[in-house]
Tab-separated table of C-alpha atoms and ligand atoms in Angstrom:
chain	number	residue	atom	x	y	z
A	1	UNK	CA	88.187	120.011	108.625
A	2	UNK	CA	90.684	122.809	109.874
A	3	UNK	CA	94.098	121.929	110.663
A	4	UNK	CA	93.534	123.395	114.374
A	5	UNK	CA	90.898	120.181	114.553
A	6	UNK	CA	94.002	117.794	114.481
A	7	UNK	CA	95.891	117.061	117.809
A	8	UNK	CA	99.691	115.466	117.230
A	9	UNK	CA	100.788	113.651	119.913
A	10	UNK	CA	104.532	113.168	119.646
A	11	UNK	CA	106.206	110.154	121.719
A	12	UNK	CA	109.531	109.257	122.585
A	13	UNK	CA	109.531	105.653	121.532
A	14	UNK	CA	107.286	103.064	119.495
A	15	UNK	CA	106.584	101.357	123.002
A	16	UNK	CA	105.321	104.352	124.821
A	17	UNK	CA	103.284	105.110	121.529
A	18	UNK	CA	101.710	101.789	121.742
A	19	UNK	CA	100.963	101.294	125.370
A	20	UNK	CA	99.353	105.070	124.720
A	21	UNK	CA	96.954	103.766	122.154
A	22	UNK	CA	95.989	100.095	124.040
A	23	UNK	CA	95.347	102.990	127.431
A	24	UNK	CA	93.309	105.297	124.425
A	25	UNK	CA	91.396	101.879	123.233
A	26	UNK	CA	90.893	100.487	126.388
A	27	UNK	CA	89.453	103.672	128.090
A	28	UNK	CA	86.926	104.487	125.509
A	29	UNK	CA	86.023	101.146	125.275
A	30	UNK	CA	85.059	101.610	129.001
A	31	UNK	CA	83.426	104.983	128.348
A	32	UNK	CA	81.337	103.408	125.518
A	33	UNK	CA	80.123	100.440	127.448
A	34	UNK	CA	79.083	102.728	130.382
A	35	UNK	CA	76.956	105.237	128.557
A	36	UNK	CA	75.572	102.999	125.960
A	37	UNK	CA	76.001	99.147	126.940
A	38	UNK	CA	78.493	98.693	123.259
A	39	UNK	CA	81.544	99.879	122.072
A	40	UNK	CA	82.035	100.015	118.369
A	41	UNK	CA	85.538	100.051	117.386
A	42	UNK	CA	86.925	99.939	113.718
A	43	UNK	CA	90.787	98.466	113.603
A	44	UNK	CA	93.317	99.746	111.224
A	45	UNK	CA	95.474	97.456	108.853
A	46	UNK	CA	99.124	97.254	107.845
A	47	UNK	CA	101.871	96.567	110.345
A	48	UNK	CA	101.993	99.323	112.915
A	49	UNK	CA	98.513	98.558	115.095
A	50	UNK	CA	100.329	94.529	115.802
A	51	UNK	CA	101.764	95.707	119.388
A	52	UNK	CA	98.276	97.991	120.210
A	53	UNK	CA	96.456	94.840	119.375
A	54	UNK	CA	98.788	92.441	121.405
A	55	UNK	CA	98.265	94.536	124.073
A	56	UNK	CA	94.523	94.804	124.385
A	57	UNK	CA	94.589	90.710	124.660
A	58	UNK	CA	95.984	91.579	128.114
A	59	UNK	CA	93.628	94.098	129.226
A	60	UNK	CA	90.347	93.446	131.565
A	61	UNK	CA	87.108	94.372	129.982
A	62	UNK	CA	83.163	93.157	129.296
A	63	UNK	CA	84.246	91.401	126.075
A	64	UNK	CA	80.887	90.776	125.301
A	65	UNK	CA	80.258	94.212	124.576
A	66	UNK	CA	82.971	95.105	121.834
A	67	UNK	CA	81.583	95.165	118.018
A	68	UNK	CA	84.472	94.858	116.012
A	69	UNK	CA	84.950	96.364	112.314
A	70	UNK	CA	87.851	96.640	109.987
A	71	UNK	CA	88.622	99.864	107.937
A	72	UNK	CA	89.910	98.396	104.948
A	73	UNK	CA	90.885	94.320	103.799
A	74	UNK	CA	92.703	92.983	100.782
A	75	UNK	CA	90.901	90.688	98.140
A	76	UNK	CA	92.715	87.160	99.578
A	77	UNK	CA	91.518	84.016	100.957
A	78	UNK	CA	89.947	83.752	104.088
A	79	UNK	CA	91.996	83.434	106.776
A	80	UNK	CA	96.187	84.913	104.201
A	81	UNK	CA	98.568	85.770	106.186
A	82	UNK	CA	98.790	89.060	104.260
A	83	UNK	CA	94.863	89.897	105.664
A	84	UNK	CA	94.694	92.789	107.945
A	85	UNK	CA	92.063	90.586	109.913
A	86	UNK	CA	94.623	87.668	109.938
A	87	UNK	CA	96.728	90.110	112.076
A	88	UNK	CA	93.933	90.979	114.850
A	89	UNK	CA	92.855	87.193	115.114
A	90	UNK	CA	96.044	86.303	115.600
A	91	UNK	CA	97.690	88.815	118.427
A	92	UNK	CA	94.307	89.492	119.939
A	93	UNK	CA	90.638	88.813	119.008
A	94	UNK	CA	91.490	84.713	118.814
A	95	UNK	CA	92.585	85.416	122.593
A	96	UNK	CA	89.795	87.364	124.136
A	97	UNK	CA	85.869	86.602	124.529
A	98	UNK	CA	84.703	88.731	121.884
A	99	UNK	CA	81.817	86.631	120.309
A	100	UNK	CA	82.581	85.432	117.182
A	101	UNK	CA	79.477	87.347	115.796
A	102	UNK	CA	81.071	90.740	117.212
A	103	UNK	CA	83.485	90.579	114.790
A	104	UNK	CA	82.371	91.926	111.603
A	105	UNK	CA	85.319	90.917	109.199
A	106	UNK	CA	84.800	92.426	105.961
A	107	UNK	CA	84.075	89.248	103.267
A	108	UNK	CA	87.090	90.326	101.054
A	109	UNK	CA	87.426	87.013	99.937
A	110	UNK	CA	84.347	87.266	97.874
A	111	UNK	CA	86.373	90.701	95.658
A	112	UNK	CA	86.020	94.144	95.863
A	113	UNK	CA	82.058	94.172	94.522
A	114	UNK	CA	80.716	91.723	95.881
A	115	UNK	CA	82.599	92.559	99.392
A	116	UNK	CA	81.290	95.608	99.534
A	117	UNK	CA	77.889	95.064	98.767
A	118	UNK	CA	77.642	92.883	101.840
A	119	UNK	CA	80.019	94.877	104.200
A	120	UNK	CA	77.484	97.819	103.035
A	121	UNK	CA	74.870	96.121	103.996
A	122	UNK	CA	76.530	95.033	107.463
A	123	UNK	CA	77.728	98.834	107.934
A	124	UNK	CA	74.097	100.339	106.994
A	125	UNK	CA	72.665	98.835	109.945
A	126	UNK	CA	75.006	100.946	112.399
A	127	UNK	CA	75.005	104.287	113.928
A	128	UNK	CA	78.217	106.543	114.758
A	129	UNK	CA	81.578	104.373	115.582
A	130	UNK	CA	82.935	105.110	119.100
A	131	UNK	CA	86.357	105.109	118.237
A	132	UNK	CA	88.318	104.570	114.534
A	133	UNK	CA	92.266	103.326	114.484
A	134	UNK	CA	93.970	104.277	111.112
A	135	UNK	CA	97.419	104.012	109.765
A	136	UNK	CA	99.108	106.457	107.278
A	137	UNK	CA	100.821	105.165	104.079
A	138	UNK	CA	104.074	106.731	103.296
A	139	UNK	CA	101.874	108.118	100.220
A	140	UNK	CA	99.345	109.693	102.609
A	141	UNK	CA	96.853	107.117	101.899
A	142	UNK	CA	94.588	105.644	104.898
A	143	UNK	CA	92.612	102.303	104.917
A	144	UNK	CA	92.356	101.973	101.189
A	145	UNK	CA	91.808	104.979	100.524
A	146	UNK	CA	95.062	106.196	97.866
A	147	UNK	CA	95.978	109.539	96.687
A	148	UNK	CA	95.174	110.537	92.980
A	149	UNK	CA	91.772	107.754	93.260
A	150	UNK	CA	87.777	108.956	93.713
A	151	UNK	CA	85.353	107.149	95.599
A	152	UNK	CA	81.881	107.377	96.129
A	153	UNK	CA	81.592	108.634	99.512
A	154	UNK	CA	77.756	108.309	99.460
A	155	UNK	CA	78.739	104.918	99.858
A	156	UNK	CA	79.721	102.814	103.193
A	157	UNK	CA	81.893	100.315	102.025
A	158	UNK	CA	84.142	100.935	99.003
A	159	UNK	CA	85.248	98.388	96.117
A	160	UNK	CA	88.754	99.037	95.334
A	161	UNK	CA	90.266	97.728	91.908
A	162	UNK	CA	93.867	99.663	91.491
A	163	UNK	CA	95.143	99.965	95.276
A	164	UNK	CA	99.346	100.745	94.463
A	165	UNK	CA	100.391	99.137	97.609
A	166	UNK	CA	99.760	95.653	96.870
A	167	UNK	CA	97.016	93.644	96.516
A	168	UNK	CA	95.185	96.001	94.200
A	169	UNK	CA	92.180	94.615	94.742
A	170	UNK	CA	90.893	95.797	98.318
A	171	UNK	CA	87.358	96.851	100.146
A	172	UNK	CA	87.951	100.135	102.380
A	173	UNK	CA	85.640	102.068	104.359
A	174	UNK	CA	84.689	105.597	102.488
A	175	UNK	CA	86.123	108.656	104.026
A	176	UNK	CA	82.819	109.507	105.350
A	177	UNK	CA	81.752	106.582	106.779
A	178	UNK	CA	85.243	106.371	109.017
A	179	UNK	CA	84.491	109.736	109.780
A	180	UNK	CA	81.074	108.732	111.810
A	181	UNK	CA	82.770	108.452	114.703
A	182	UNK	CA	82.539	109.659	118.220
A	183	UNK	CA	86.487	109.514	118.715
A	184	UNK	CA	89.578	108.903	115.411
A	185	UNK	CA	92.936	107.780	116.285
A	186	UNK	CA	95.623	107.330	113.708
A	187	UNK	CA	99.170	106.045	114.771
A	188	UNK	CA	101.953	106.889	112.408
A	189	UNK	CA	105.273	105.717	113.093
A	190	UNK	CA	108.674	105.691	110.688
A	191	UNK	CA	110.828	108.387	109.527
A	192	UNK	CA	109.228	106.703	105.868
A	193	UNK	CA	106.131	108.577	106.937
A	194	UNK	CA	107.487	111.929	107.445
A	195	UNK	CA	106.426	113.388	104.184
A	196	UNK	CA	102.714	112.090	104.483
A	197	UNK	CA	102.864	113.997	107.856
A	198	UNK	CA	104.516	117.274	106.042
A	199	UNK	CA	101.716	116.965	103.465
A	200	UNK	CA	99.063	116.582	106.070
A	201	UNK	CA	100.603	119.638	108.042
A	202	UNK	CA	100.674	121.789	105.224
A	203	UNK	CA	96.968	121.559	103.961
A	204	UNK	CA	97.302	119.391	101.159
A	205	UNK	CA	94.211	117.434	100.454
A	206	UNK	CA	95.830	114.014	101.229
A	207	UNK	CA	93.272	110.268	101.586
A	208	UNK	CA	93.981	110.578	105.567
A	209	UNK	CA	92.836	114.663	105.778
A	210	UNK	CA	89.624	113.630	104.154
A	211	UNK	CA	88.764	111.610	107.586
A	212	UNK	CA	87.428	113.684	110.340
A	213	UNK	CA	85.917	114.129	113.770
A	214	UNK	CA	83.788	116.400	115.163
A	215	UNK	CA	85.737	115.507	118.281
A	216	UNK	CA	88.781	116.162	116.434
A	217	UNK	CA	91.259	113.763	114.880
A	218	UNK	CA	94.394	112.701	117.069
A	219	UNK	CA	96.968	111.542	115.629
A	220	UNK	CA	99.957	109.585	117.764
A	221	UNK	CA	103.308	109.847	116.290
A	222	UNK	CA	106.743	107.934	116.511
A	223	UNK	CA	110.502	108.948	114.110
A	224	UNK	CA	108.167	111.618	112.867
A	225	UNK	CA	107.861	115.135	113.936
B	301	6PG	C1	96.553	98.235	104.544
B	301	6PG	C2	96.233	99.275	105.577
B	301	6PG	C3	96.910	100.558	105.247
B	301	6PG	C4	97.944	100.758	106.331
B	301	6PG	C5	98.982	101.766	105.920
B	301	6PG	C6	100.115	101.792	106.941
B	301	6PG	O1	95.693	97.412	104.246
B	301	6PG	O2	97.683	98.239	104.085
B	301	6PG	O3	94.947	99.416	105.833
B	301	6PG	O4	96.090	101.683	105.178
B	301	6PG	O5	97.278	101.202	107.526
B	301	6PG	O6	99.492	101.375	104.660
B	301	6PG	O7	100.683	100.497	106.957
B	301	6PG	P1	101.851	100.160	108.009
B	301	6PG	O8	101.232	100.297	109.382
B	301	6PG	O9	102.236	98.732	107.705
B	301	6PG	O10	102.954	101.151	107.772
Protein backbone atom coordinates (compact mmCIF):
# COMPACT_ATOMS: atom_id res chain seq x y z
CA UNK A 1 0.00 0.00 0.00
CA UNK A 2 1.51 3.51 -1.03
CA UNK A 3 2.16 5.98 1.52
CA UNK A 4 -0.26 8.53 -0.45
CA UNK A 5 -3.09 5.70 0.66
CA UNK A 6 -2.61 6.86 4.37
CA UNK A 7 -4.54 10.01 5.63
CA UNK A 8 -2.99 11.60 9.14
CA UNK A 9 -5.29 13.40 10.91
CA UNK A 10 -3.50 15.56 13.45
CA UNK A 11 -5.61 16.92 16.60
CA UNK A 12 -5.06 19.38 19.10
CA UNK A 13 -5.87 17.38 22.18
CA UNK A 14 -6.57 13.61 23.28
CA UNK A 15 -10.31 14.77 23.84
CA UNK A 16 -10.96 16.20 20.46
CA UNK A 17 -9.12 12.98 19.10
CA UNK A 18 -11.52 10.85 20.90
CA UNK A 19 -14.83 12.50 20.44
CA UNK A 20 -13.44 12.39 16.52
CA UNK A 21 -13.23 8.65 16.55
CA UNK A 22 -16.76 7.87 18.77
CA UNK A 23 -18.34 10.68 15.63
CA UNK A 24 -16.02 8.22 12.97
CA UNK A 25 -17.56 4.92 14.83
CA UNK A 26 -20.81 6.10 15.29
CA UNK A 27 -21.37 7.40 11.67
CA UNK A 28 -20.27 4.34 9.90
CA UNK A 29 -22.02 2.36 12.14
CA UNK A 30 -25.09 4.28 10.76
CA UNK A 31 -23.88 4.00 7.17
CA UNK A 32 -23.45 0.20 7.63
CA UNK A 33 -26.81 -0.46 9.13
CA UNK A 34 -28.51 1.57 6.31
CA UNK A 35 -27.03 -0.11 3.29
CA UNK A 36 -26.74 -3.54 4.65
CA UNK A 37 -28.99 -4.03 7.92
CA UNK A 38 -25.21 -4.89 10.15
CA UNK A 39 -22.32 -3.18 11.05
CA UNK A 40 -19.23 -5.18 11.67
CA UNK A 41 -16.78 -3.45 13.73
CA UNK A 42 -13.40 -4.92 15.06
CA UNK A 43 -12.11 -2.95 18.45
CA UNK A 44 -8.52 -2.31 19.12
CA UNK A 45 -6.72 -3.23 22.50
CA UNK A 46 -4.29 -1.50 24.85
CA UNK A 47 -5.16 1.70 26.65
CA UNK A 48 -5.81 4.45 24.16
CA UNK A 49 -9.48 3.24 22.55
CA UNK A 50 -10.93 3.43 26.78
CA UNK A 51 -12.42 7.14 26.18
CA UNK A 52 -13.70 6.16 22.25
CA UNK A 53 -15.35 3.25 23.90
CA UNK A 54 -16.83 5.24 26.93
CA UNK A 55 -18.16 7.38 24.59
CA UNK A 56 -20.08 5.17 22.23
CA UNK A 57 -22.08 3.89 25.57
CA UNK A 58 -23.63 7.37 25.23
CA UNK A 59 -24.48 7.42 21.70
CA UNK A 60 -28.12 6.49 20.10
CA UNK A 61 -28.07 3.64 17.71
CA UNK A 62 -29.99 0.10 16.56
CA UNK A 63 -27.82 -1.89 19.00
CA UNK A 64 -29.13 -4.87 17.71
CA UNK A 65 -27.35 -4.50 14.64
CA UNK A 66 -23.58 -4.12 15.78
CA UNK A 67 -21.34 -7.49 15.42
CA UNK A 68 -18.57 -6.96 17.54
CA UNK A 69 -14.88 -8.46 17.04
CA UNK A 70 -11.60 -7.92 18.73
CA UNK A 71 -8.25 -7.54 16.79
CA UNK A 72 -6.03 -9.14 19.08
CA UNK A 73 -6.51 -10.72 23.10
CA UNK A 74 -3.95 -11.93 25.58
CA UNK A 75 -3.85 -15.68 26.77
CA UNK A 76 -5.63 -14.83 30.49
CA UNK A 77 -8.65 -15.90 32.22
CA UNK A 78 -11.89 -15.03 31.16
CA UNK A 79 -13.07 -12.04 32.25
CA UNK A 80 -8.45 -10.35 33.72
CA UNK A 81 -8.42 -7.16 34.12
CA UNK A 82 -5.40 -7.04 31.79
CA UNK A 83 -7.97 -8.47 28.72
CA UNK A 84 -8.49 -6.05 25.99
CA UNK A 85 -12.22 -7.36 26.06
CA UNK A 86 -12.31 -6.69 29.88
CA UNK A 87 -11.82 -3.01 28.81
CA UNK A 88 -14.87 -2.78 26.19
CA UNK A 89 -17.28 -4.72 28.64
CA UNK A 90 -16.51 -2.59 31.10
CA UNK A 91 -16.73 1.26 29.63
CA UNK A 92 -19.20 0.21 26.99
CA UNK A 93 -20.56 -3.10 25.59
CA UNK A 94 -21.83 -4.16 29.44
CA UNK A 95 -23.85 -0.73 29.02
CA UNK A 96 -25.48 -0.90 25.67
CA UNK A 97 -28.01 -3.56 24.03
CA UNK A 98 -25.62 -5.26 21.96
CA UNK A 99 -26.76 -8.99 22.24
CA UNK A 100 -24.57 -10.93 24.03
CA UNK A 101 -24.16 -13.20 20.89
CA UNK A 102 -22.95 -9.97 18.84
CA UNK A 103 -20.03 -9.97 20.63
CA UNK A 104 -17.56 -12.28 19.29
CA UNK A 105 -14.78 -12.22 22.07
CA UNK A 106 -11.91 -14.10 20.95
CA UNK A 107 -11.64 -17.49 23.46
CA UNK A 108 -8.04 -16.50 24.56
CA UNK A 109 -8.51 -18.20 27.59
CA UNK A 110 -8.32 -21.51 25.90
CA UNK A 111 -4.15 -20.32 24.51
CA UNK A 112 -2.94 -19.16 21.47
CA UNK A 113 -3.82 -22.67 19.38
CA UNK A 114 -6.58 -23.59 20.46
CA UNK A 115 -7.95 -19.76 20.40
CA UNK A 116 -7.33 -19.43 17.16
CA UNK A 117 -8.63 -22.41 15.78
CA UNK A 118 -12.04 -21.39 17.04
CA UNK A 119 -11.79 -17.55 16.47
CA UNK A 120 -10.82 -18.92 12.78
CA UNK A 121 -13.56 -20.68 12.57
CA UNK A 122 -15.86 -17.73 13.97
CA UNK A 123 -13.95 -15.23 11.48
CA UNK A 124 -14.31 -17.72 8.32
CA UNK A 125 -17.90 -17.33 8.38
CA UNK A 126 -17.69 -13.41 7.68
CA UNK A 127 -17.35 -11.20 4.76
CA UNK A 128 -15.43 -7.68 4.63
CA UNK A 129 -15.40 -5.69 8.19
CA UNK A 130 -17.07 -2.24 7.92
CA UNK A 131 -14.78 -0.50 9.96
CA UNK A 132 -11.28 -1.77 11.96
CA UNK A 133 -9.90 0.40 15.21
CA UNK A 134 -6.11 -0.28 15.81
CA UNK A 135 -3.55 1.07 18.13
CA UNK A 136 0.23 1.49 17.39
CA UNK A 137 2.90 0.11 19.81
CA UNK A 138 5.75 2.36 20.46
CA UNK A 139 7.63 -0.59 18.46
CA UNK A 140 5.31 -0.17 15.46
CA UNK A 141 3.50 -3.24 16.24
CA UNK A 142 -0.51 -3.37 15.80
CA UNK A 143 -2.96 -5.91 17.41
CA UNK A 144 -0.42 -8.60 18.00
CA UNK A 145 1.16 -8.30 15.31
CA UNK A 146 5.27 -7.38 16.48
CA UNK A 147 8.09 -6.30 14.41
CA UNK A 148 10.95 -8.86 13.60
CA UNK A 149 7.86 -11.99 13.92
CA UNK A 150 6.13 -13.93 10.63
CA UNK A 151 2.74 -15.01 10.51
CA UNK A 152 0.77 -16.91 8.30
CA UNK A 153 -1.36 -14.47 6.69
CA UNK A 154 -3.32 -17.20 4.80
CA UNK A 155 -4.65 -17.52 8.08
CA UNK A 156 -7.64 -15.49 9.94
CA UNK A 157 -6.82 -15.70 13.35
CA UNK A 158 -3.18 -15.91 14.48
CA UNK A 159 -1.61 -17.96 17.54
CA UNK A 160 0.96 -15.87 19.08
CA UNK A 161 3.69 -17.54 21.42
CA UNK A 162 6.60 -14.69 21.93
CA UNK A 163 4.49 -11.28 21.93
CA UNK A 164 7.48 -8.70 23.77
CA UNK A 165 4.89 -6.56 25.28
CA UNK A 166 3.59 -8.73 27.86
CA UNK A 167 1.64 -11.54 28.00
CA UNK A 168 3.56 -13.40 25.33
CA UNK A 169 1.08 -15.57 24.70
CA UNK A 170 -1.71 -13.70 22.57
CA UNK A 171 -4.32 -14.51 19.49
CA UNK A 172 -4.26 -11.47 16.87
CA UNK A 173 -6.00 -11.04 13.74
CA UNK A 174 -3.47 -11.59 10.55
CA UNK A 175 -2.58 -8.51 8.67
CA UNK A 176 -4.79 -9.56 5.95
CA UNK A 177 -7.69 -10.43 7.57
CA UNK A 178 -7.79 -6.72 9.43
CA UNK A 179 -7.23 -5.50 6.17
CA UNK A 180 -10.85 -6.86 4.81
CA UNK A 181 -12.35 -3.96 5.64
CA UNK A 182 -14.57 -1.40 4.09
CA UNK A 183 -13.11 1.51 6.38
CA UNK A 184 -9.40 1.23 9.02
CA UNK A 185 -8.95 3.64 11.73
CA UNK A 186 -5.91 3.62 13.93
CA UNK A 187 -5.58 6.21 16.84
CA UNK A 188 -2.08 6.87 18.01
CA UNK A 189 -1.52 9.11 20.76
CA UNK A 190 1.92 9.83 22.99
CA UNK A 191 5.03 11.52 22.15
CA UNK A 192 6.28 7.47 23.07
CA UNK A 193 4.81 6.77 19.66
CA UNK A 194 6.58 9.23 17.63
CA UNK A 195 9.18 6.95 16.24
CA UNK A 196 6.59 4.18 15.17
CA UNK A 197 4.96 7.15 13.28
CA UNK A 198 8.59 8.29 11.76
CA UNK A 199 9.05 4.64 10.75
CA UNK A 200 5.63 4.40 9.25
CA UNK A 201 6.25 7.82 7.38
CA UNK A 202 9.37 6.84 6.01
CA UNK A 203 8.44 3.46 4.26
CA UNK A 204 9.75 1.08 6.56
CA UNK A 205 7.92 -2.17 6.50
CA UNK A 206 6.59 -1.83 10.12
CA UNK A 207 3.42 -4.69 11.69
CA UNK A 208 0.89 -1.54 11.35
CA UNK A 209 2.00 -0.67 7.34
CA UNK A 210 1.22 -4.26 6.57
CA UNK A 211 -2.68 -3.36 7.31
CA UNK A 212 -4.48 -1.72 4.53
CA UNK A 213 -7.60 -0.37 2.89
CA UNK A 214 -8.66 -0.06 -0.33
CA UNK A 215 -10.48 2.92 1.11
CA UNK A 216 -7.32 4.02 2.52
CA UNK A 217 -6.03 3.80 6.07
CA UNK A 218 -6.64 6.93 8.43
CA UNK A 219 -4.84 7.30 11.01
CA UNK A 220 -5.88 9.97 14.03
CA UNK A 221 -3.04 11.36 15.89
CA UNK A 222 -2.41 13.11 19.36
CA UNK A 223 1.67 14.46 20.94
CA UNK A 224 2.67 13.07 17.60
CA UNK A 225 3.28 14.84 14.42
C1 LIG B 1 -2.60 -5.00 23.00
C2 LIG B 1 -3.07 -4.16 21.85
C3 LIG B 1 -1.92 -3.45 21.22
C4 LIG B 1 -2.15 -1.99 21.51
C5 LIG B 1 -0.89 -1.19 21.32
C6 LIG B 1 -1.11 0.24 21.81
O1 LIG B 1 -3.15 -6.07 23.23
O2 LIG B 1 -1.71 -4.53 23.69
O3 LIG B 1 -3.82 -4.81 20.97
O4 LIG B 1 -1.76 -3.63 19.85
O5 LIG B 1 -3.18 -1.50 20.62
O6 LIG B 1 0.13 -1.80 22.08
O7 LIG B 1 -1.42 0.16 23.19
P1 LIG B 1 -1.81 1.50 23.99
O8 LIG B 1 -3.08 2.02 23.36
O9 LIG B 1 -2.03 1.04 25.41
O10 LIG B 1 -0.65 2.45 23.83
Amino acid sequence: MNLKQIKWELFESQVSLDNAAAERVSVMAEASIKARGQFHLVLAGGSTPKNVYTLLKDISSDWHKWQIYFGDERCLDQNHQDRNSTMAFEVWLNHVDIPVQNIHVIPAELGPVEGAILYNKTLSQLGDFDLVLLGLGEDAHTASLFPGHSWNNNLDALAVFDAPKPPSLRISMSPKRLSRAKSVLFLVSGKEKQAAINQWKAGEPIPASTVTCENGVDVFCFDVT
